[in-house]
Coordinates of C-alpha atoms in Angstrom, one line a residue:
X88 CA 186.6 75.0 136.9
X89 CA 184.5 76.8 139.2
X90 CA 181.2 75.4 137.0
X91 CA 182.6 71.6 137.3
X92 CA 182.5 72.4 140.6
X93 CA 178.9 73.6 141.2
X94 CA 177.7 70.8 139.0
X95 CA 179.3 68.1 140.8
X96 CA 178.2 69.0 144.1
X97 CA 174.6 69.7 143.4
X98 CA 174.1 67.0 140.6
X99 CA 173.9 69.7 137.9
X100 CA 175.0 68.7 134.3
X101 CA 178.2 71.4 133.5
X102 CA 176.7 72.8 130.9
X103 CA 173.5 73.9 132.5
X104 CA 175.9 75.6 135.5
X105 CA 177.9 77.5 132.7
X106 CA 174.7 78.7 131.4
X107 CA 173.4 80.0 134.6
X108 CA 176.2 81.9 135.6
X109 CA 176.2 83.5 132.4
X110 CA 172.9 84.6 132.8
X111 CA 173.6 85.7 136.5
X112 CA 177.3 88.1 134.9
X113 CA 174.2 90.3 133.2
X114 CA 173.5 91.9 136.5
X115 CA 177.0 93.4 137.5
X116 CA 177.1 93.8 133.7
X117 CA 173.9 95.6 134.3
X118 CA 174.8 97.7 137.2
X119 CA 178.6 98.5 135.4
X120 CA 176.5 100.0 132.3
X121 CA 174.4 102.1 135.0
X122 CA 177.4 104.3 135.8
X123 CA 177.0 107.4 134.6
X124 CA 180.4 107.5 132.1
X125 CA 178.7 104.2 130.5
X126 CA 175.0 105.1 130.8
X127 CA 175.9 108.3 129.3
X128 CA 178.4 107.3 126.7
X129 CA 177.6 107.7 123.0
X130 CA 175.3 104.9 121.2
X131 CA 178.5 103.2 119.7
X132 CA 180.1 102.9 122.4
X133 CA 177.4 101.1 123.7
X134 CA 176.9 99.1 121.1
X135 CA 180.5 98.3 120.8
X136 CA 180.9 97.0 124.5
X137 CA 177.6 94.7 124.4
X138 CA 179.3 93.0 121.5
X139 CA 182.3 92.6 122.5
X140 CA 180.0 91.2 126.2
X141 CA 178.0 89.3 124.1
X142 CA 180.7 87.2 122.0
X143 CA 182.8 86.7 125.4
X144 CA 179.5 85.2 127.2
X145 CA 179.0 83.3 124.1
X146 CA 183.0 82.1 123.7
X147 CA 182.7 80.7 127.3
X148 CA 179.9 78.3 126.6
X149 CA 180.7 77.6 123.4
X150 CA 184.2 78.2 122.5
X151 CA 185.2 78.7 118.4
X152 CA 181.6 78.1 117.3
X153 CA 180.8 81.3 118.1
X154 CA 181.3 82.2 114.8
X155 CA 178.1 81.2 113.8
X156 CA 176.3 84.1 115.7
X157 CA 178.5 86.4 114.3
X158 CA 178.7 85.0 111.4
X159 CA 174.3 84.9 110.9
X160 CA 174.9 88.8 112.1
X161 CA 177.1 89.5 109.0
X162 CA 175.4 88.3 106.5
X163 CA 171.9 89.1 107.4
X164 CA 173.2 92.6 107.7
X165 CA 175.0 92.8 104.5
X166 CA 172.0 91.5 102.8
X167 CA 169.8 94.2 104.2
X168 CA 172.4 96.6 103.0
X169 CA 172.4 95.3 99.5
X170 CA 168.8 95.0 99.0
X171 CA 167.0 97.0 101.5
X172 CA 163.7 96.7 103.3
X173 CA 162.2 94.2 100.2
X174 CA 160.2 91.2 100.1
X175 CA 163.1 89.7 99.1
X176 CA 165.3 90.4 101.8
X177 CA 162.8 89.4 104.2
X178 CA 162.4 85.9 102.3
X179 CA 165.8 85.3 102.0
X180 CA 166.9 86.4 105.9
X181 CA 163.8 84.1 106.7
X182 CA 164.9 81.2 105.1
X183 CA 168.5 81.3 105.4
X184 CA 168.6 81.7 109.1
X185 CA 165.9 79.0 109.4
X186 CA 167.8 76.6 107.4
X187 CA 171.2 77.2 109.0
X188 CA 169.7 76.4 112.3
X189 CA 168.2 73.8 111.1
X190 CA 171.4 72.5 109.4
X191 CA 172.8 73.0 113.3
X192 CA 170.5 71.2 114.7
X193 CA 171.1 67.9 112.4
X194 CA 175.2 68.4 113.3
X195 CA 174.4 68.4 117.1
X196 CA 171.6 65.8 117.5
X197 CA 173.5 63.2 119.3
X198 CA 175.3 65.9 121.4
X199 CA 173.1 65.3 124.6
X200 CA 174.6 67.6 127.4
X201 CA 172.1 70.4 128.3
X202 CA 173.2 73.9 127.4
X203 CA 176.6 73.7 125.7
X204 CA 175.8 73.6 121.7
X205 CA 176.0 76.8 119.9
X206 CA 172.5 76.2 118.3
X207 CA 170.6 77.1 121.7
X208 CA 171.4 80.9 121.6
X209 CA 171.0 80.8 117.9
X210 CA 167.4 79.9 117.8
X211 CA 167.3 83.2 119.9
X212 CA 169.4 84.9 117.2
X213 CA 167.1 83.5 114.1
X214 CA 164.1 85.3 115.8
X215 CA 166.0 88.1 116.1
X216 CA 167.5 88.6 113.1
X217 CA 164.7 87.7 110.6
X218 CA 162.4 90.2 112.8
X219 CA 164.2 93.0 112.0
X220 CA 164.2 91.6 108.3
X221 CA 160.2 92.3 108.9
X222 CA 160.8 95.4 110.9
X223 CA 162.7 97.0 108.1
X224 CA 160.3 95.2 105.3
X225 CA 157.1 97.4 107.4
X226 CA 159.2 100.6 107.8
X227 CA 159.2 101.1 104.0
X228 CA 155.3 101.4 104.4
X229 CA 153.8 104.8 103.1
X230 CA 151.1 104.5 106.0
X231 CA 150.6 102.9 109.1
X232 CA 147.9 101.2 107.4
X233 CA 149.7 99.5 104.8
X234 CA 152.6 98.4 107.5
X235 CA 149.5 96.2 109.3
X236 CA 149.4 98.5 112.3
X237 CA 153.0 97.2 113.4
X238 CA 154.2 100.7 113.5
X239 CA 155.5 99.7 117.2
X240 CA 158.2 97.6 116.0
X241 CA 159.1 98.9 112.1
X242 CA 161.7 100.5 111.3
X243 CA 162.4 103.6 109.3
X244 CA 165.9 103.2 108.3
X245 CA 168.1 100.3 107.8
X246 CA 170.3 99.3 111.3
X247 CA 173.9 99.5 110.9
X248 CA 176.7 97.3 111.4
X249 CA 177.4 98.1 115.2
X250 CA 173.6 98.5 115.9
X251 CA 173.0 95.0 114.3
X252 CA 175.6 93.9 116.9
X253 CA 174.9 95.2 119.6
X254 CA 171.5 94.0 119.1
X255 CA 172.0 90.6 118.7
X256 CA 174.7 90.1 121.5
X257 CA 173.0 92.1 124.1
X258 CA 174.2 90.6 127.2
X259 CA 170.2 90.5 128.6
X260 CA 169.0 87.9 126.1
X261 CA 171.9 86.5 124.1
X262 CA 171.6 83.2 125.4
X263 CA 168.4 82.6 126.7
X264 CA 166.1 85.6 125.2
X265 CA 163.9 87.0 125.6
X266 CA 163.2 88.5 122.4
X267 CA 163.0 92.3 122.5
X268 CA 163.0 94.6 119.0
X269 CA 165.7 96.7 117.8
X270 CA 163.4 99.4 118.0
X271 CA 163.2 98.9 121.9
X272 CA 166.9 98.6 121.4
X273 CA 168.0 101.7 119.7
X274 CA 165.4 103.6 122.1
X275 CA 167.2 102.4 125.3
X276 CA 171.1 103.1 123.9
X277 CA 169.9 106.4 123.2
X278 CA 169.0 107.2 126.3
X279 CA 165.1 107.4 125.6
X280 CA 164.4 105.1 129.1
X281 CA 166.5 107.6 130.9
X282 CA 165.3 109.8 134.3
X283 CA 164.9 113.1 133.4
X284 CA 168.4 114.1 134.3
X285 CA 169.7 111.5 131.8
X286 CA 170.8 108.9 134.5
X287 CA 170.0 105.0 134.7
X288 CA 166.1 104.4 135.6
X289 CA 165.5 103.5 139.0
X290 CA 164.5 99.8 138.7
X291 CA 166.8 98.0 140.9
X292 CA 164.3 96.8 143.2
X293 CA 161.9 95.6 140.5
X294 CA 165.4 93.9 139.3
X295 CA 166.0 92.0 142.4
X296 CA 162.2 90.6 142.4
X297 CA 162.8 88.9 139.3
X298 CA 166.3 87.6 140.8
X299 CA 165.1 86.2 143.7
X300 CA 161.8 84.7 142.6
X301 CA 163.7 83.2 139.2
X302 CA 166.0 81.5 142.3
X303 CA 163.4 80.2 144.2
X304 CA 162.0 78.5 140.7
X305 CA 165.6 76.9 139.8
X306 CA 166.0 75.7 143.6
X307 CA 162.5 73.8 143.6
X308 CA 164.0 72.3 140.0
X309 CA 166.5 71.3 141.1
X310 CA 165.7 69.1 144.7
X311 CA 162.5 67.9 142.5
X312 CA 164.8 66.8 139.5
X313 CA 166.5 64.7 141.9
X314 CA 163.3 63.2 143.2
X315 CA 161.5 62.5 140.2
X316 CA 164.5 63.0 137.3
X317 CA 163.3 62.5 133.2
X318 CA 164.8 59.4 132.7
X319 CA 162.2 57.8 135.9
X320 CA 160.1 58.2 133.3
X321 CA 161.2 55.3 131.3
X322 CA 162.3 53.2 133.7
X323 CA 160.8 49.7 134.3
X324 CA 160.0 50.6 137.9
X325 CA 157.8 53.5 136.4
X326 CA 155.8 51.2 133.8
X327 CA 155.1 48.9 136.7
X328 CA 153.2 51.4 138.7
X329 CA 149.5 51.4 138.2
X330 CA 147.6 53.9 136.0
X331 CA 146.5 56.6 138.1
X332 CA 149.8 56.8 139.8
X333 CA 151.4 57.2 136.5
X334 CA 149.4 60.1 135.6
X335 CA 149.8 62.0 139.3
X336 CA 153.7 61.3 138.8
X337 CA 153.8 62.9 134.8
X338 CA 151.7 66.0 136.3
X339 CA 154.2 66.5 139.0
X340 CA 157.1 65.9 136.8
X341 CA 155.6 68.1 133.6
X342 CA 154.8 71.3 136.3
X343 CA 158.1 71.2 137.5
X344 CA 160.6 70.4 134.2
X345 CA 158.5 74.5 133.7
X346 CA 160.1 75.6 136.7
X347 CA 163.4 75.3 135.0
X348 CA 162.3 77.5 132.1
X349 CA 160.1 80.2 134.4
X350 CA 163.6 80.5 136.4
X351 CA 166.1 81.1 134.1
X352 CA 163.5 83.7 132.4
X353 CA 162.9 85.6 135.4
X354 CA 166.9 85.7 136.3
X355 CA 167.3 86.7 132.4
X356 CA 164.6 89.5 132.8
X357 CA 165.6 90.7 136.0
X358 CA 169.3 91.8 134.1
X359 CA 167.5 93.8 131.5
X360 CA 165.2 95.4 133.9
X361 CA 168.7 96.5 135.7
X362 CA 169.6 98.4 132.7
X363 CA 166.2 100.0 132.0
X364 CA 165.8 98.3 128.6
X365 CA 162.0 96.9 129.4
X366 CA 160.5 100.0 131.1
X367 CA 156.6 100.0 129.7
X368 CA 155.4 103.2 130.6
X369 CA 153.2 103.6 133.8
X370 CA 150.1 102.3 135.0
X371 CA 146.6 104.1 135.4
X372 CA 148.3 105.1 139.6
X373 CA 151.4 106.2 137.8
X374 CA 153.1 103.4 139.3
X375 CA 156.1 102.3 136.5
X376 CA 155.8 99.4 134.5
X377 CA 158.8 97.2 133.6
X378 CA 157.4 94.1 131.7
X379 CA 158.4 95.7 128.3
X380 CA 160.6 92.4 127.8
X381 CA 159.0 90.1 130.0
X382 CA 159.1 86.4 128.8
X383 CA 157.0 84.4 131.4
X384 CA 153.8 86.1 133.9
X385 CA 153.9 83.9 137.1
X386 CA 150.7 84.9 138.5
X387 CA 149.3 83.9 135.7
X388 CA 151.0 80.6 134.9
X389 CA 150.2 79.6 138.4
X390 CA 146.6 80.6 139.0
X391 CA 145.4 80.4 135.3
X392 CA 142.7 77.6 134.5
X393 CA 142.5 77.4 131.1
X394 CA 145.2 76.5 127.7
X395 CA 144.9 80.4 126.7
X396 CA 146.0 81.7 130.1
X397 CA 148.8 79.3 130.2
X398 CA 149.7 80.7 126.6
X399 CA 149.8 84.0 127.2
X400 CA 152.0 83.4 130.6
X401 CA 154.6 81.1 129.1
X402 CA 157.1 82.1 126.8
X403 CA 155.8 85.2 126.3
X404 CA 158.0 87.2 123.6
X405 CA 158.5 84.2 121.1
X406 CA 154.6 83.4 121.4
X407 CA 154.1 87.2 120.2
X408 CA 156.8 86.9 117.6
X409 CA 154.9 83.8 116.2
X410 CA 151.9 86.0 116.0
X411 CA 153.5 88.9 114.7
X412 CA 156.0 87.1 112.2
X413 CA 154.0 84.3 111.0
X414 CA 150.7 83.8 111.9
X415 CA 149.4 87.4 110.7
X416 CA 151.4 87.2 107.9
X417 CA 149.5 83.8 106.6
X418 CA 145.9 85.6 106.7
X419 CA 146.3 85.3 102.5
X420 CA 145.9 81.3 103.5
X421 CA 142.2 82.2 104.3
X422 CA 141.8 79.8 107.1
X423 CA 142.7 80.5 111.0
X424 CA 143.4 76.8 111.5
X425 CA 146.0 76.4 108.5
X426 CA 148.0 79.0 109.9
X427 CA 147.8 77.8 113.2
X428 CA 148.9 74.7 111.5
X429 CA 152.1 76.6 110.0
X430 CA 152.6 78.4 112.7
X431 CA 153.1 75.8 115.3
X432 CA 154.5 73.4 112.4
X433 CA 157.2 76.6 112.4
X434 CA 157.4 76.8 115.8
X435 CA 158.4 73.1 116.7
X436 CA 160.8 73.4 113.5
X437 CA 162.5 76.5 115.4
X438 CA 163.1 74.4 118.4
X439 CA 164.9 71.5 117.1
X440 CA 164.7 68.0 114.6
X441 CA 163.7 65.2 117.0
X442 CA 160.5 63.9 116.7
X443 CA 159.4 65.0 120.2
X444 CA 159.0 68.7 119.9
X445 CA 156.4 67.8 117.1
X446 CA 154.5 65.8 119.1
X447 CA 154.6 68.3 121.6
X448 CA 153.3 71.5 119.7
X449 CA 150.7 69.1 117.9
X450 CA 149.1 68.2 121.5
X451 CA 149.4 72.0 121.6
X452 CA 146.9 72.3 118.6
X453 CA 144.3 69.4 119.9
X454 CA 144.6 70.4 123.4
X455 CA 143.6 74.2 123.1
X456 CA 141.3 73.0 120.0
X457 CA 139.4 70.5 122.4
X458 CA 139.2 73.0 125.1
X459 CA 137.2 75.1 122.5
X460 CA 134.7 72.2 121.7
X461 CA 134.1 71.7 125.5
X462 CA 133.5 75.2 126.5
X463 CA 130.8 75.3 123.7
X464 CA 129.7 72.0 124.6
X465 CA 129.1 73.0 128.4
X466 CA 127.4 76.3 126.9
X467 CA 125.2 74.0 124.5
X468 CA 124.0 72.0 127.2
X469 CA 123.7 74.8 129.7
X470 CA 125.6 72.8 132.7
X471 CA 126.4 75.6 134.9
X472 CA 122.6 76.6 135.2
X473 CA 122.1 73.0 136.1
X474 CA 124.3 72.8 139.0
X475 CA 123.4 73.4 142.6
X476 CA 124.6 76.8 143.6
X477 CA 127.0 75.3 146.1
X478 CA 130.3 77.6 146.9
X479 CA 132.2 74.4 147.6
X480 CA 131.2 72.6 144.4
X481 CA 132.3 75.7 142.3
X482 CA 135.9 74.8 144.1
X483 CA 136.0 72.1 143.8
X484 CA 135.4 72.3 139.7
X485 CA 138.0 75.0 139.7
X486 CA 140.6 72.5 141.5
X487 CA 139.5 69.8 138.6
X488 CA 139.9 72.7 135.6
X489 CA 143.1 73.4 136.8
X490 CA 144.8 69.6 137.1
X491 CA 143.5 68.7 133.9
X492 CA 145.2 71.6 132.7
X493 CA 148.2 70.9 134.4
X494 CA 148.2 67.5 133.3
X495 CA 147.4 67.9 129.6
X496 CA 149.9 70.4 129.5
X497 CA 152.7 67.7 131.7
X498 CA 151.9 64.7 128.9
X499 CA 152.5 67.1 126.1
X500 CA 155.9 68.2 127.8
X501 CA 156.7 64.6 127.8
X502 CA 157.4 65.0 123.8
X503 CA 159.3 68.2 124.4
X504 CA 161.5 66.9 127.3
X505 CA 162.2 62.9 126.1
X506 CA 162.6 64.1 122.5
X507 CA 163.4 60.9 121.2
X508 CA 160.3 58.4 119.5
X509 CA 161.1 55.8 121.7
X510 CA 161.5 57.1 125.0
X511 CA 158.1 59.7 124.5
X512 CA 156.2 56.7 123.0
X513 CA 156.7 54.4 125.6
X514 CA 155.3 56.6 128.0
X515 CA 152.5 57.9 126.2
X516 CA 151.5 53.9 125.4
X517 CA 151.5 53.3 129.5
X518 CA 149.3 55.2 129.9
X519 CA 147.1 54.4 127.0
X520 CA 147.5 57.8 125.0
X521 CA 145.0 59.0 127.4
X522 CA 145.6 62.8 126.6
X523 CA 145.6 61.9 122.6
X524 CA 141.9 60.1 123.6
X525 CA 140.8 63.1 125.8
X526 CA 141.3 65.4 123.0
X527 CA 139.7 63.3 120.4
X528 CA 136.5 62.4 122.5
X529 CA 135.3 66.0 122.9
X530 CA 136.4 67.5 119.4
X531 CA 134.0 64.3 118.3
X532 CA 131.7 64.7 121.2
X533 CA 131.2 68.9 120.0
X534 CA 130.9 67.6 116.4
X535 CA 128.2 64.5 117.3
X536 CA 126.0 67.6 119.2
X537 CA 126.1 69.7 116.5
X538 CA 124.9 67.6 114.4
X539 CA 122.3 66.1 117.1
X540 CA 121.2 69.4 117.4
X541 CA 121.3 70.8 114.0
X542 CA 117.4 71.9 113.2
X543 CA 115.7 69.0 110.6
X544 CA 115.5 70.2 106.8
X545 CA 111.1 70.5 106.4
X546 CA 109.2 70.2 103.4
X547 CA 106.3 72.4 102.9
X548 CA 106.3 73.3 106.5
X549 CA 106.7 69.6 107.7
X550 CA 110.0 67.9 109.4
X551 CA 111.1 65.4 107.7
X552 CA 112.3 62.0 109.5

């Protein structure tokens, strides 16, 4: 009732309300767990109450098909159990939860409402789940060499029943994420983030900084949503407008269907840093850090002027997972760009079926590939040297690095937002595919210079022509 409510009177669909204030219960969740009875209670009972959280927050959005998360829980643990830390446990908790997502995602493709099918907080859970598959897999390692240096995250012994639980449900990134180990996890419920006299951390400020700058994100959304909302996009009143006005309105659109994500993140992370859970030790003035599960860096995101920085700000903790889980663990491949094929092949797999989010993470590839090829293309051709040392032409390249980046990365959110062929292909046609062309022209540009440039073969001392 009261979520109808919201969502009628600010144009919100339901399902999106629901999520939100399920994301918002984690903080007098948080602050009920900081009591000293709870904080200080034994690690099952801790683990008991953020399942029992966890399935409630899950029940409300989703109702009976809940009983897929628990159900993913069960039998990922009791294969762990029967097999141990193998390759083969690892393979099959890999595939299987992969597969029953997928399976999910095929049963729920023509549900369109945002935020009410089971399958969105089990794509968190399939990280989640088939990580501590890995963790397990690295903590049977004789040597922190053998393990691949991910002595951070392995684990030495196998997790049990409640621990898998509690895990998985944690009220701070059920939904949502972010991804966090169940090392970190089984740390914090046993009190190893604790003050030294064993009470909550003090991190309630650094809490409400997340809060309130996660609101501000979601409020801008929300009034620019209604300005400029996805389906404007594919309207006939868009394809009439003229080129450059076409481009201006995806940028605008593309930087703010992020503020959505960047919101909900920082509202998600702020509840966890309530609890304690993502202290990360102190800085070099002792001051204490507590991005130990943070999923998005605004400064970052927002100043950043080039595809790596915008990487590493967004989507922080599945990024790393991908890097840890899959990436790394294709090296036997023998090529960087094959596994950065799989990976992001893997990665738009994780996130759903339609044709969109492939599109998407492909742009992803070209994009940050192209950006490669011009850097060393500016470097072959030594531009900068070549440029009057003018303060305000160094600004005003900086202003033009930083909207093509926010553009490129707007048309490849067009895939990721519209999802389906037809509605992301029309767009992209409008404007004549002129962020597939801009990626093309300088991966063909870098390879026509090297080859331009590439020293003449010479016979008995002599170029040859």
């Amino acid at each position: 009732m009261v979520a109808s409510m919201i969502a009628s009177a600010i144009g919100a669909p339901e399902g999106a309300i629901k999520l939100l204030l399920s994301i918002l219960v984690g903080y007098p969740l948080a602050l009920l767990h900081r009591l000293p009875v709870l904080y200080s209670s034994p690690p099952i009972v801790k683990h008991i109450l953020f399942a029992l959280e966890g399935l409630l927050i899950c029940y409300y959005n989703f109702g009976i098909d809940t009983y897929h998360t628990w159900l993913n829980i069960t039998i990922t643990y009791l294969v762990l159990f029967v097999c141990g830390g193998t390759k083969f446990s690892v393979i099959f908790i890999f595939v299987f939860n992969t597969c029953y997502l997928i399976i999910g995602y095929y049963s729920q493709i023509n549900y369109q409402e945002f935020g009410i099918s089971w399958t969105m907080p089990h794509c968190v859970l399939t990280l989640r789940l088939t990580a501590v598959a890995f963790d397990y897999y690295d903590g049977q390692k004789v040597s922190e060499k053998e393990s691949g240096g991910k002595d951070n995250t392995a684990l030495s012994r196998r997790p049990g029943y409640l621990e898998m639980l509690g895990h998985s449900l944690f009220f701070g990134g059920v939904l949502v994420g972010p991804q966090f180990s169940m090392k970190r996890y089984l740390e914090f419920v046993n009190g190893g983030f604790a003050e030294s006299n064993g009470m909550a951390p003090n991190s309630i400020n650094a809490s409400l900084k997340r809060l309130a700058g996660g609101l501000v994100y979601l409020i801008l959304f929300q009034i620019l949503a209604l300005l400029l909302p996805d389906k404007y996009l594919t309207s006939l009143v868009f394809d009439e407008l003229g080129f450059f006005t076409k481009c201006a309105l995806i940028l605008i659109w593309g930087k703010n269907a992020l503020h959505k994500y960047v919101g909900v993140w920082l509202i998600q992370e702020g509840s966890i840093i309530l609890t304690g859970m993502s202290y990360n030790g102190v800085d070099k003035a002792g001051v204490k850090q507590w991005d130990g599960c943070t999923n998005i860096k605004v400064w970052l995101l927002e100043t950043g002027e080039s595809f790596s920085d915008f990487i590493q700000a967004f989507n922080v903790n599945t990024n790393q997972w991908m890097l840890r889980y899959v990436y790394k663990r294709l090296r036997f491949l023998g090529s960087k760009i094959v596994s950065q094929l799989a990976t992001l092949f893997y990665l738009a797999v994780w996130h759903g079926v339609q044709s969109g989010y492939y599109m998407c993470f492909l742009l992803e590839l070209l994009d940050t590939n192209a950006e490669t090829k011009m850097i060393w293309i500016f470097k072959r051709l030594n531009v900068q040297s070549k440029l009057p040392n003018w303060s305000a032409l160094g600004v005003i390249g900086r202003v033009v690095r930083k909207l093509t980046l926010m553009f490129l990365w707007s048309y490849a959110l067009v895939g990721f937002v519209l999802l389906e062929y037809e509605k992301w292909f029309a767009v992209y046609k409008s404007v004549y595919f002129i962020g597939h062309v801009a990626c093309f022209l300088a991966i063909a540009g870098a390879y026509s210079l090297k080859v331009i440039s590439r020293p003449k073969p010479q016979v008995n001392g002599v170029h040859t022509d």
